Coordinates of C-alpha atoms in Angstrom, one line a residue:
M23 CA 141.1 97.2 94.4
D24 CA 140.1 95.5 97.7
I25 CA 138.5 97.1 100.7
G26 CA 141.7 97.1 102.7
E27 CA 143.5 99.3 100.2
L28 CA 140.5 101.7 100.3
L29 CA 140.5 102.0 104.0
S30 CA 144.3 102.4 104.3
F31 CA 144.5 105.1 101.7
K32 CA 145.1 108.6 103.0
P33 CA 144.8 111.8 100.9
E34 CA 148.0 113.8 100.6
A35 CA 146.7 117.2 101.3
T36 CA 145.2 117.6 104.8
P37 CA 143.8 120.8 106.1
K38 CA 145.6 122.5 109.0
R39 CA 143.9 122.0 112.3
S40 CA 142.6 125.2 113.9
H41 CA 144.2 126.4 117.0
E42 CA 142.6 128.5 119.7
D43 CA 145.1 131.3 119.0
D44 CA 143.7 131.6 115.4
E45 CA 141.3 134.4 114.7
D46 CA 138.7 132.2 113.1
Y47 CA 139.1 129.5 115.8
S48 CA 135.9 127.7 116.8
P49 CA 136.2 124.6 119.1
E50 CA 135.2 121.4 117.5
K51 CA 132.4 119.3 119.0
P52 CA 133.6 116.1 120.7
P53 CA 132.7 113.0 118.6
S54 CA 129.5 111.4 119.6
R55 CA 129.4 107.9 121.1
Q56 CA 128.2 106.5 117.8
E57 CA 131.0 108.2 115.8
E58 CA 133.6 106.9 118.2
K59 CA 132.2 103.4 117.8
N60 CA 132.4 103.7 114.0
N61 CA 136.0 105.1 114.1
K62 CA 137.1 102.2 116.3
R63 CA 135.5 99.8 113.9
L64 CA 137.2 101.3 110.9
K65 CA 140.6 101.1 112.7
R66 CA 140.1 97.4 113.6
I67 CA 139.2 96.6 109.9
A68 CA 142.3 98.5 108.7
Q69 CA 144.6 96.8 111.2
A70 CA 143.2 93.3 110.4
K71 CA 143.7 93.9 106.6
E72 CA 147.3 95.1 107.2
A73 CA 148.1 92.1 109.4
A74 CA 146.9 89.8 106.6
D75 CA 149.3 91.6 104.2
F76 CA 146.6 93.1 102.1
A77 CA 148.1 96.5 102.1
K78 CA 150.8 97.1 99.5
P79 CA 152.2 100.7 100.1
E80 CA 155.1 100.2 97.7
E81 CA 152.8 99.9 94.7
P82 CA 151.5 103.0 93.1
I83 CA 148.0 103.8 94.1
P84 CA 145.6 103.4 91.1
Q85 CA 143.1 106.1 90.2
L86 CA 139.9 105.6 92.1
T87 CA 136.4 105.9 90.6
G88 CA 132.8 105.2 91.5
V89 CA 132.0 103.9 95.0
A90 CA 135.7 103.8 95.9
A91 CA 136.2 107.4 95.1
A92 CA 133.0 108.3 97.0
L93 CA 134.1 106.3 100.0
L94 CA 137.5 108.1 100.3
D95 CA 136.2 111.6 99.8
P96 CA 137.8 113.6 102.6
E97 CA 134.6 115.6 103.0
L98 CA 132.5 112.6 103.9
T99 CA 131.5 112.1 107.5
N100 CA 132.1 108.7 109.2
E101 CA 128.4 108.1 109.2
E102 CA 128.2 108.6 105.4
R103 CA 131.2 106.2 104.9
M104 CA 129.5 103.5 107.0
N105 CA 126.3 103.9 104.9
I106 CA 128.4 103.4 101.7
L107 CA 130.1 100.3 103.3
K108 CA 126.7 98.8 104.3
Y109 CA 125.4 99.4 100.8
V110 CA 128.5 97.7 99.1
E111 CA 128.6 94.8 101.6
S112 CA 124.9 94.1 101.7
E113 CA 124.0 90.8 100.0
E114 CA 120.7 92.1 98.6
A115 CA 120.9 95.2 96.5
E116 CA 118.0 97.6 97.0
G117 CA 115.8 98.4 94.1
D118 CA 115.3 94.9 92.7
V119 CA 111.9 94.8 90.9
L120 CA 109.5 92.1 92.3
D121 CA 108.7 89.4 89.8
E122 CA 106.0 86.7 89.8
Q123 CA 108.3 84.1 91.4
G124 CA 109.4 86.7 94.0
L125 CA 105.7 87.5 94.9
K126 CA 104.9 83.8 95.3
K127 CA 107.8 83.3 97.7
L128 CA 106.8 86.5 99.6
L129 CA 103.2 85.3 99.9
L130 CA 104.4 81.9 101.1
V131 CA 106.5 83.5 103.8
F132 CA 103.6 85.8 104.8
E133 CA 101.3 82.8 105.1
K134 CA 103.8 80.9 107.3
K135 CA 104.4 83.9 109.6
N136 CA 100.6 84.5 109.9
L137 CA 99.9 80.9 110.7
K138 CA 102.8 80.8 113.3
N139 CA 101.5 84.0 114.9
Q140 CA 98.0 82.5 115.2
E141 CA 99.2 79.3 116.7
L142 CA 101.3 81.1 119.3
R143 CA 98.5 83.4 120.2
I144 CA 96.2 80.5 120.8
K145 CA 98.9 78.5 122.7
Y146 CA 100.1 81.4 124.9
S147 CA 97.0 83.6 125.0
D148 CA 97.9 84.7 128.6
N149 CA 101.5 85.4 127.9
P150 CA 102.1 88.0 125.2
I151 CA 105.9 87.8 125.5
K152 CA 105.7 84.3 123.9
F153 CA 104.1 85.5 120.7
M154 CA 105.6 89.0 120.5
D155 CA 108.5 88.0 118.2
S156 CA 106.2 86.3 115.8
E157 CA 104.1 89.5 115.7
V158 CA 107.2 91.6 114.8
E159 CA 108.1 89.1 112.1
L160 CA 104.5 89.2 110.7
H161 CA 104.6 93.0 110.7
S162 CA 108.0 93.0 108.8
V163 CA 106.7 90.7 106.1
I164 CA 103.6 92.9 105.6
Q165 CA 106.0 95.8 105.1
E166 CA 107.9 93.7 102.5
L167 CA 104.6 93.0 100.6
K168 CA 104.4 96.8 99.8
A169 CA 106.8 96.0 97.0
V170 CA 103.9 94.6 95.0
A171 CA 102.5 98.1 94.7
T172 CA 105.4 98.9 92.4
V173 CA 104.3 96.2 89.9
P174 CA 100.5 96.5 89.4
D175 CA 100.8 93.9 86.6
L176 CA 101.2 91.3 89.4
Y177 CA 97.9 92.1 91.0
P178 CA 96.1 89.2 89.2
V179 CA 98.8 86.9 90.6
L180 CA 98.1 88.3 94.1
V181 CA 94.4 87.6 93.6
E182 CA 94.9 84.2 92.0
L183 CA 97.0 83.0 95.0
N184 CA 94.2 84.1 97.4
G185 CA 96.3 86.8 98.9
I186 CA 93.4 89.3 99.3
P187 CA 91.3 87.2 101.8
S188 CA 94.4 86.5 103.8
L189 CA 95.4 90.1 104.0
L190 CA 91.9 91.4 104.8
E191 CA 91.5 88.8 107.5
L192 CA 94.3 90.6 109.4
L193 CA 92.1 93.8 109.6
N194 CA 90.5 91.9 112.6
H195 CA 93.9 91.0 114.2
P196 CA 93.9 91.7 118.0
N197 CA 97.0 93.8 117.6
T198 CA 96.0 97.1 116.0
D199 CA 99.6 97.6 114.8
I200 CA 99.1 94.7 112.4
A201 CA 95.7 96.0 111.3
V202 CA 97.1 99.4 110.6
A203 CA 100.0 97.9 108.6
I204 CA 97.4 96.1 106.4
V205 CA 95.6 99.4 105.9
D206 CA 98.8 101.0 105.0
L207 CA 99.5 98.2 102.5
L208 CA 96.0 98.5 100.9
Q209 CA 96.4 102.2 100.6
E210 CA 99.6 101.8 98.6
V211 CA 98.2 99.1 96.3
T212 CA 95.0 101.0 95.6
D213 CA 96.8 104.3 94.8
V214 CA 95.1 105.8 91.8
D215 CA 98.4 106.5 90.0
I216 CA 99.5 102.9 90.5
L217 CA 96.2 101.4 89.4
G218 CA 96.3 103.7 86.3
E219 CA 99.4 101.9 85.2
S220 CA 97.6 98.6 84.7
S221 CA 93.9 98.6 83.9
D222 CA 93.6 94.8 84.0
G223 CA 95.4 94.6 87.3
A224 CA 93.3 97.4 88.7
E225 CA 90.0 95.7 87.6
V226 CA 91.0 92.3 89.1
L227 CA 92.1 93.8 92.4
I228 CA 89.1 96.0 92.9
E229 CA 86.7 93.1 92.1
A230 CA 88.5 90.9 94.6
L231 CA 88.3 93.6 97.3
R232 CA 84.5 94.2 96.6
K233 CA 83.9 90.4 96.7
Q234 CA 85.4 90.4 100.2
Q235 CA 83.3 93.4 101.3
V236 CA 86.4 95.4 102.0
I237 CA 84.6 98.6 103.1
A238 CA 82.6 96.7 105.8
L239 CA 85.9 95.2 107.1
L240 CA 87.6 98.6 107.1
V241 CA 84.7 100.2 109.0
Q242 CA 84.9 97.4 111.7
N243 CA 88.5 98.2 112.1
L244 CA 87.8 102.0 112.2
E245 CA 85.4 101.4 115.2
R246 CA 88.3 100.2 117.4
L247 CA 91.1 102.6 116.4
N248 CA 92.1 105.2 119.0
E249 CA 93.0 108.4 117.3
Q250 CA 94.8 109.7 120.3
I251 CA 97.6 107.3 119.2
K252 CA 99.4 108.8 116.2
E253 CA 99.8 105.5 114.3
E254 CA 96.1 104.7 114.7
A255 CA 95.1 108.2 113.6
D256 CA 97.2 107.7 110.5
G257 CA 95.4 104.4 110.0
V258 CA 92.1 106.2 110.0
H259 CA 93.5 108.7 107.4
N260 CA 94.8 105.8 105.2
T261 CA 91.5 104.0 105.5
L262 CA 89.6 107.0 104.1
S263 CA 92.3 107.3 101.4
I264 CA 91.5 103.7 100.3
V265 CA 87.8 104.6 100.0
E266 CA 88.7 107.7 97.9
N267 CA 90.9 105.6 95.6
L268 CA 88.3 102.9 95.1
T269 CA 85.4 105.3 94.4
E270 CA 87.5 107.2 91.9
M271 CA 88.2 103.9 90.0
N272 CA 84.7 102.5 90.3
N273 CA 81.6 104.6 91.0
D274 CA 79.5 101.6 92.1
I275 CA 81.5 101.5 95.3
V276 CA 79.9 104.8 96.4
A277 CA 76.6 103.0 97.0
E278 CA 78.3 99.9 98.6
A279 CA 80.4 102.1 101.0
A280 CA 77.3 103.7 102.4
Q281 CA 75.4 100.4 102.7
Q282 CA 78.4 98.7 104.4
G283 CA 78.4 101.3 107.3
L284 CA 80.9 104.0 106.2
L285 CA 78.2 106.7 106.0
A286 CA 77.1 106.0 109.5
W287 CA 80.7 105.9 110.8
I288 CA 81.5 109.3 109.2
L289 CA 78.5 111.0 110.7
K290 CA 79.4 109.6 114.1
R291 CA 83.0 110.8 113.6
L292 CA 81.9 114.3 112.7
K293 CA 80.1 114.6 116.0
Q294 CA 83.2 114.0 118.0
K295 CA 85.1 116.9 119.6
P296 CA 87.1 119.1 118.9
P297 CA 85.2 121.0 116.3
Y298 CA 88.0 120.5 113.8
D299 CA 90.9 118.1 113.2
A300 CA 92.7 116.7 110.1
N301 CA 90.7 113.5 110.0
K302 CA 87.4 115.4 110.2
L303 CA 88.5 117.3 107.1
Y304 CA 89.1 114.0 105.3
C305 CA 85.7 112.7 106.6
S306 CA 83.9 115.7 105.1
E307 CA 85.6 115.1 101.7
I308 CA 84.5 111.4 101.7
L309 CA 81.0 112.4 102.8
S310 CA 80.8 114.8 99.9
I311 CA 81.9 112.0 97.5
L312 CA 79.3 109.6 98.9
I313 CA 76.2 111.9 98.6
Q314 CA 77.1 114.1 95.7
T315 CA 75.8 111.9 92.9
N316 CA 73.9 109.1 94.7
Y317 CA 70.3 109.9 95.5
D318 CA 69.9 106.8 97.8
N319 CA 72.9 107.9 99.9
K320 CA 71.2 111.4 100.3
L321 CA 68.1 109.7 101.7
M322 CA 70.2 107.4 103.9
L323 CA 72.0 110.5 105.3
G324 CA 68.6 112.0 106.3
E325 CA 67.5 108.7 107.9
L326 CA 70.7 108.6 110.0
D327 CA 69.9 112.2 111.3
G328 CA 72.7 113.5 109.1
I329 CA 70.9 116.8 108.5
D330 CA 70.9 117.6 112.3
I331 CA 74.5 116.4 112.6
L332 CA 75.6 118.8 109.8
L333 CA 73.6 121.7 111.3
Q334 CA 75.3 121.0 114.7
Q335 CA 78.7 121.1 113.2
L336 CA 78.0 124.2 111.2
A337 CA 76.5 126.0 114.2
F338 CA 80.1 126.4 115.6
Y339 CA 80.9 128.7 112.7
K340 CA 78.0 131.0 113.4
K341 CA 80.2 133.1 115.6
H342 CA 83.7 131.7 114.9
D343 CA 85.7 132.0 111.8
P344 CA 88.0 129.0 110.8
S345 CA 91.5 129.4 112.2
S346 CA 93.3 128.0 109.2
T347 CA 92.8 127.4 105.5
E348 CA 92.4 123.7 106.2
E349 CA 89.6 124.4 108.6
Q350 CA 88.0 126.8 106.2
E351 CA 88.0 124.0 103.6
Y352 CA 86.4 121.7 106.2
M353 CA 83.6 124.3 106.8
E354 CA 83.0 124.7 103.0
N355 CA 82.8 120.9 102.6
L356 CA 80.1 120.8 105.3
F357 CA 78.1 123.5 103.5
N358 CA 78.5 121.6 100.2
C359 CA 77.4 118.4 101.8
M360 CA 74.3 120.2 103.1
C361 CA 73.6 121.5 99.6
S362 CA 73.9 118.0 98.1
A363 CA 71.6 116.6 100.8
L364 CA 68.9 119.2 100.2
M365 CA 68.5 117.9 96.6
A366 CA 66.2 115.3 98.3
K367 CA 62.7 116.5 99.2
E368 CA 62.7 114.4 102.4
N369 CA 65.8 116.2 103.6
R370 CA 64.3 119.6 103.1
E371 CA 61.6 118.7 105.5
K372 CA 64.2 117.6 108.1
F373 CA 66.1 120.8 107.4
L374 CA 62.9 122.9 108.1
K375 CA 62.1 120.9 111.3
G376 CA 65.7 121.1 112.5
E377 CA 65.5 125.0 112.3
G378 CA 68.1 125.0 109.6
L379 CA 66.6 128.2 108.1
Q380 CA 67.0 130.0 111.4
L381 CA 70.7 129.0 111.6
M382 CA 71.4 130.1 108.0
N383 CA 69.6 133.4 108.7
L384 CA 71.6 134.1 111.8
M385 CA 74.8 133.3 109.9
L386 CA 73.9 135.9 107.3
R387 CA 73.5 138.5 110.0
E388 CA 76.7 137.6 111.9
K389 CA 78.9 138.6 108.8
K390 CA 81.4 135.8 109.5
M391 CA 82.9 133.6 106.8
S392 CA 80.0 131.2 107.2
R393 CA 77.8 133.8 105.5
N394 CA 78.9 132.6 102.1
G395 CA 78.0 129.0 102.7
S396 CA 74.7 129.8 104.3
L397 CA 73.6 131.8 101.2
K398 CA 74.3 128.7 99.0
V399 CA 72.4 126.5 101.4
L400 CA 69.4 128.8 101.4
D401 CA 69.4 128.8 97.6
H402 CA 69.2 125.0 97.6
A403 CA 66.7 124.7 100.4
M404 CA 64.2 127.2 98.7
S405 CA 64.5 126.3 95.0
G406 CA 61.9 124.4 93.0
P407 CA 58.5 123.2 94.1
D408 CA 59.9 121.3 97.0
G409 CA 61.1 124.6 98.5
R410 CA 57.6 126.1 99.1
D411 CA 57.5 125.4 102.9
N412 CA 61.0 126.8 103.4
C413 CA 60.2 129.9 101.4
N414 CA 57.2 130.7 103.5
K415 CA 59.0 130.0 106.7
F416 CA 61.9 132.2 105.7
V417 CA 59.6 135.2 105.4
D418 CA 58.0 134.3 108.8
I419 CA 61.4 134.4 110.5
L420 CA 62.1 137.9 109.2
G421 CA 64.5 136.6 106.6
L422 CA 63.6 139.5 104.2
R423 CA 65.4 141.9 106.6
T424 CA 68.5 139.8 106.0
I425 CA 68.4 139.0 102.3
F426 CA 67.5 142.4 100.9
P427 CA 70.5 144.3 102.3
L428 CA 72.7 141.7 100.6
F429 CA 70.7 142.3 97.4
M430 CA 71.1 146.0 97.6
K431 CA 74.8 145.9 98.2
T432 CA 77.3 143.1 97.4
P433 CA 79.7 142.8 100.4
K434 CA 83.4 143.8 99.8
K435 CA 85.8 141.1 98.8
S436 CA 87.4 141.1 102.2
K437 CA 84.1 140.1 103.8
R438 CA 83.1 137.3 101.4
L439 CA 84.6 134.1 100.0
L440 CA 82.3 133.9 97.0
S441 CA 83.0 136.0 93.9
A442 CA 80.7 139.0 93.4
D443 CA 78.9 137.2 90.5
A444 CA 78.3 134.0 92.6
H445 CA 77.0 136.1 95.5
E446 CA 74.6 138.0 93.3
E447 CA 73.5 134.8 91.6
H448 CA 72.5 133.1 95.0
V449 CA 70.8 136.2 96.3
C450 CA 68.7 136.7 93.1
A451 CA 67.9 132.9 93.0
V452 CA 66.6 133.1 96.7
I453 CA 64.4 136.1 95.9
A454 CA 63.1 134.4 92.7
S455 CA 62.3 131.2 94.6
M456 CA 60.3 133.2 97.2
L457 CA 58.3 135.0 94.4
R458 CA 57.6 131.6 92.9
N459 CA 56.7 129.7 96.1
C460 CA 55.3 132.3 98.6
K461 CA 51.5 132.7 98.8
G462 CA 49.1 134.9 100.8
A463 CA 50.5 137.2 103.5
Q464 CA 54.1 136.1 102.9
R465 CA 53.9 137.0 99.2
Q466 CA 52.4 140.5 100.0
R467 CA 55.2 141.2 102.5
L468 CA 57.8 140.2 99.8
L469 CA 56.2 142.4 97.1
S470 CA 55.9 145.4 99.4
K471 CA 59.7 145.4 99.6
F472 CA 60.0 146.5 96.0
T473 CA 57.8 149.6 96.5
E474 CA 59.4 151.0 99.7
N475 CA 61.9 153.8 99.7
D476 CA 60.9 155.1 96.3
H477 CA 61.3 151.8 94.5
E478 CA 65.1 151.6 95.3
K479 CA 65.1 147.8 94.9
V480 CA 63.6 148.1 91.4
D481 CA 66.4 150.5 90.5
R482 CA 68.9 147.9 91.8
L483 CA 67.2 145.2 89.9
L484 CA 67.5 147.1 86.6
E485 CA 71.2 147.9 87.4
L486 CA 71.9 144.2 87.7
H487 CA 69.8 143.4 84.6
L488 CA 72.0 145.7 82.5
K489 CA 75.2 144.4 84.1
Y490 CA 74.4 140.7 83.3
L491 CA 73.0 141.5 79.9
E492 CA 76.3 143.0 78.9
K493 CA 78.1 139.8 80.2
V494 CA 75.8 137.5 78.2
E495 CA 76.3 139.6 75.0
A496 CA 80.0 139.3 75.4
V497 CA 79.8 135.5 75.7
D498 CA 77.5 135.4 72.6
R499 CA 80.1 137.3 70.6
E500 CA 82.8 134.9 71.8
I501 CA 80.6 131.9 70.7
D502 CA 80.0 133.5 67.3
Q503 CA 83.7 134.0 66.7
Q504 CA 84.8 130.5 67.8
P505 CA 85.4 127.9 64.9
R506 CA 82.9 125.2 64.5
D507 CA 83.8 121.7 65.8
D508 CA 83.2 119.2 63.0
D509 CA 83.2 116.2 65.4
M510 CA 80.2 117.6 67.2
D511 CA 76.6 117.5 65.9
E512 CA 74.4 120.6 65.9
T513 CA 72.3 119.5 68.9
E514 CA 75.4 118.8 71.1
E515 CA 77.0 122.1 70.0
A516 CA 73.8 124.0 70.9
E517 CA 73.7 122.4 74.3
N518 CA 77.4 123.2 75.0
N519 CA 76.9 126.8 73.9
Y520 CA 73.8 127.2 76.1
L521 CA 75.8 125.8 79.1
K522 CA 78.6 128.2 78.4
R523 CA 76.1 131.1 78.3
L524 CA 74.5 130.0 81.6
T525 CA 77.9 129.9 83.4
G526 CA 78.8 133.2 81.7
G527 CA 75.9 135.1 83.4
L528 CA 72.7 134.0 81.6
F529 CA 71.4 132.1 84.7
T530 CA 71.6 135.1 86.9
L531 CA 70.1 137.3 84.1
Q532 CA 67.2 134.8 83.9
M533 CA 66.6 135.1 87.7
I534 CA 66.7 138.9 87.6
D535 CA 64.3 139.1 84.6
Y536 CA 62.0 136.6 86.3
I537 CA 61.8 138.9 89.3
I538 CA 61.1 141.9 87.0
L539 CA 58.2 140.0 85.4
E540 CA 56.7 138.8 88.7
I541 CA 56.8 142.2 90.4
S542 CA 55.7 144.2 87.3
A543 CA 52.6 142.0 87.0
T544 CA 51.4 142.9 90.5
S545 CA 51.9 146.7 90.5
E546 CA 51.5 149.4 87.9
S547 CA 53.9 151.7 89.7
I548 CA 56.7 149.1 89.6
K549 CA 56.0 148.4 85.9
S550 CA 56.2 152.1 85.0
R551 CA 59.4 152.5 87.0
V552 CA 60.9 149.5 85.0
L553 CA 59.9 151.1 81.7
Q554 CA 61.2 154.5 82.8
I555 CA 64.7 153.1 83.6
L556 CA 64.9 151.0 80.5
N557 CA 64.1 154.0 78.3
L558 CA 66.7 156.1 80.2
R559 CA 69.4 153.5 79.6
G560 CA 68.4 152.8 76.0
A561 CA 67.4 149.3 76.8
S562 CA 64.4 147.3 75.5
M563 CA 61.6 145.3 77.0
K564 CA 62.0 142.9 74.0
T565 CA 65.3 141.7 75.5
I566 CA 63.6 140.7 78.8
R567 CA 60.8 138.9 76.9
S568 CA 63.4 137.1 74.7
V569 CA 65.5 136.0 77.8
M570 CA 62.3 134.7 79.6
R571 CA 61.0 132.8 76.5
E572 CA 64.3 131.1 76.2
Y573 CA 64.2 130.3 80.0
A574 CA 60.7 128.8 79.7
G575 CA 61.8 126.6 76.9
N576 CA 64.8 125.2 78.8
L577 CA 63.3 124.5 82.3
G578 CA 65.3 121.7 84.0
E579 CA 64.0 118.4 85.4
D580 CA 63.5 120.0 88.9
G581 CA 60.1 118.6 89.8
D582 CA 57.6 116.5 87.9
A583 CA 56.3 117.0 84.4
D584 CA 53.1 118.7 85.7
W585 CA 55.1 121.3 87.6
K586 CA 57.3 122.0 84.6
E587 CA 54.3 122.5 82.3
Q588 CA 52.6 124.8 84.9
E589 CA 55.8 126.8 85.3
E590 CA 56.3 127.2 81.6
T591 CA 52.7 128.4 81.1
H592 CA 53.0 130.8 84.0
I593 CA 56.3 132.4 82.7
L594 CA 54.9 132.8 79.2
S595 CA 51.7 134.4 80.6
L596 CA 54.0 136.9 82.5
V597 CA 55.9 137.6 79.3
D598 CA 52.6 138.3 77.4
R599 CA 51.3 140.6 80.2
F600 CA 54.7 142.5 80.3

């Protein structure tokens, strides 16, 4: 059946037009200008077909199926009919999969359009109207190149034809619309799901991008983008997405990204006002990726005044709660970045000089959402041998008045983001770090807290001991009941079980029992109170000794070998005295 018959066909049953006298009458809206235009066009086509004697009303109308039936559906609007017509009449059917030959042709067209645009820009540098059309054409062909993202097996062909250098060159194009289009294209071709479909294609593409120092080029482009313009703000977001994709596929890019200027740009971006926006959230996520596992990047962050910048951004949340879940995620990312940065000794010194302890202490007192993150940061700042100065300073700034109320009573769920177990773990770890690191007057002030108010803090300590002992015993029973994995050797299985016990409450129990040993060794009254409560609750001193011997035998790599040996000796001596 030809198109004329389709257009001249009229369904037999037509609904009755509503009249203003009818009860359910509602006036129809007058057709829009576009609808009138489409109606006139349809009429002209129909008249032309009739004049050419294409219409044959005397013949029976055959049964219509497929596109024809859809086109003549009485419920279709004129706009929908026009869309179907365009689809049927279009020379190129959508959805054709790009092949190697198609990619070569597309790249050739791209190179020609790029060269033409460069020539016109040089020739008519003072008259943008002369090269505007060539820029539109170049932008269009870049959009067409996105088709390669659907066939990652063609990435080696793209690289072999030197397509990557040509594309990356346009990141420096004077027109930011072209640069943003290239960023958009790169974001699509580096999508993790797409790269996962072809490991060979992914490897070839990533190596080609690394060879061209793609991160450095992206950072140069970031410097000139104006985020007040929506398209350029999207360009920033897509640039960060490219970095996330590449680092997920190849961890070596984490170090390269920082060295090629991305770390410095992110810190600069975080300093900009307002306190929160969507791209700041993404920046905080990328910053976390860059410094989480790479020690050199942690040091670089400190050298770029990153500790001060993070403290300045966090200071806003001392008296303000985040206004949305996204902003809350941003705040938590900043706290996590600070925790990662404090794994480096040099950054702990900068944190101390930048009055980070004072800010965290004030956040704990303000009882805002930031209290949870500040507790985690204090834990990281004061742990291990590198936390000695921070521990003593925390006592000097009256931090004991802040931390012990949190120790005595875990805040209600509505006033904390952390779980009760996580909250208690951080508080006990902070107190244990102070007992380990504080000397002289600061240590005496700390110990005196456990004897005041009729040893109430010792009572709380034993309450927590019994709570976490029960949790660990439950995990132990679960481990005993689980079937043995034949693919795992005994050493690996023992390590896995120990990690499971640590996350199940053993780490917190170790911190609690360490505090019990430290304070019992300094005061007979405390020790007798501990024994009294243990006897009342039917608990045993042997349990505490056993937990601490296991702890001494599994000290981590936090600090050098000498510190580890000294700490192990110290813990075992406390166990013997207890």
